[in-house]
Short mmCIF file of C-alpha atoms in Angstrom, two decimals:
data_model
loop_
_atom_site.label_atom_id
_atom_site.label_comp_id
_atom_site.label_asym_id
_atom_site.label_seq_id
_atom_site.Cartn_x
_atom_site.Cartn_y
_atom_site.Cartn_z
CA UNK A 165 5.76 35.86 16.49
CA UNK A 166 4.20 32.60 17.48
CA UNK A 167 1.41 33.28 15.12
CA UNK A 168 3.84 33.21 12.31
CA UNK A 169 5.08 29.84 13.63
CA UNK A 170 1.62 28.50 14.08
CA UNK A 171 0.55 29.50 10.49
CA UNK A 172 3.92 27.90 9.08
CA UNK A 173 3.32 24.40 11.06
CA UNK A 174 -0.30 24.64 9.63
CA UNK A 175 0.92 25.18 6.07
CA UNK A 176 3.50 22.37 6.52
CA UNK A 177 0.51 19.82 7.49
CA UNK A 178 -1.64 21.06 4.50
CA UNK A 179 1.39 20.29 2.22
CA UNK A 180 1.92 16.68 3.79
CA UNK A 181 -1.76 15.95 3.40
CA UNK A 182 -1.61 16.46 -0.46
CA UNK A 183 0.63 13.79 -1.20
CA UNK A 184 -1.14 10.59 -1.34
CA UNK A 185 -0.97 8.45 1.75
CA UNK A 186 1.04 5.25 -0.22
CA UNK A 187 3.11 7.83 -1.96
CA UNK A 188 4.07 9.31 1.31
CA UNK A 189 5.35 6.21 2.41
CA UNK A 190 7.99 6.31 -0.37
CA UNK A 191 8.93 9.60 1.13
CA UNK A 192 6.62 11.76 -0.90
CA UNK A 193 7.83 13.28 -4.24
CA UNK A 194 11.51 13.38 -3.36
CA UNK A 195 11.30 9.37 -2.50
CA UNK A 196 9.43 8.74 -5.66
CA UNK A 197 12.17 10.80 -7.57
CA UNK A 198 14.71 8.55 -5.82
CA UNK A 199 13.00 5.48 -6.69
CA UNK A 200 12.78 6.54 -10.47
CA UNK A 201 16.61 7.22 -10.54
CA UNK A 202 17.58 4.05 -9.06
CA UNK A 203 15.19 2.29 -11.69
CA UNK A 204 17.09 4.23 -14.49
CA UNK A 205 20.29 3.21 -13.12
CA UNK A 206 19.27 -0.28 -13.28
CA UNK A 207 18.06 0.05 -16.97
CA UNK A 208 21.58 1.62 -17.87
CA UNK A 209 23.25 -0.99 -16.11
CA UNK A 210 21.13 -3.70 -17.96
CA UNK A 211 19.28 -5.02 -14.80
CA UNK A 212 15.87 -3.78 -16.12
CA UNK A 213 14.49 -3.94 -19.60
CA UNK A 214 14.66 -0.34 -21.10
CA UNK A 215 11.45 -1.17 -22.99
CA UNK A 216 9.22 -2.27 -19.94
CA UNK A 217 10.66 -0.20 -16.99
CA UNK A 218 9.13 3.22 -18.12
CA UNK A 219 5.96 1.67 -18.32
CA UNK A 220 6.24 -0.21 -15.14
CA UNK A 221 7.20 2.88 -13.17
CA UNK A 222 4.30 5.12 -14.92
CA UNK A 223 1.80 2.68 -13.90
CA UNK A 224 2.99 2.32 -10.37
CA UNK A 225 3.02 5.95 -9.90
CA UNK A 226 -0.72 5.87 -11.33
CA UNK A 227 -1.49 3.39 -8.83
CA UNK A 228 0.14 5.22 -5.90
CA UNK A 229 -1.60 8.38 -6.76
CA UNK A 230 -4.93 7.01 -7.07
CA UNK A 231 -4.81 5.40 -3.62
#
């Protein structure tokens, strides 16, 4: 049983290492999804421009993944 636990710990570590470090500060993919949802809510409420914000989000995501 210890071998299985050890293997699962190693797999979890590998999965965490796949996320770029800067994106990990956002909470990984789940954190990024939350950020995107909040930005979309801002567009829907009129706080952000609906033409610009999708471009800004794509640019930020590309930048985070490149780091």
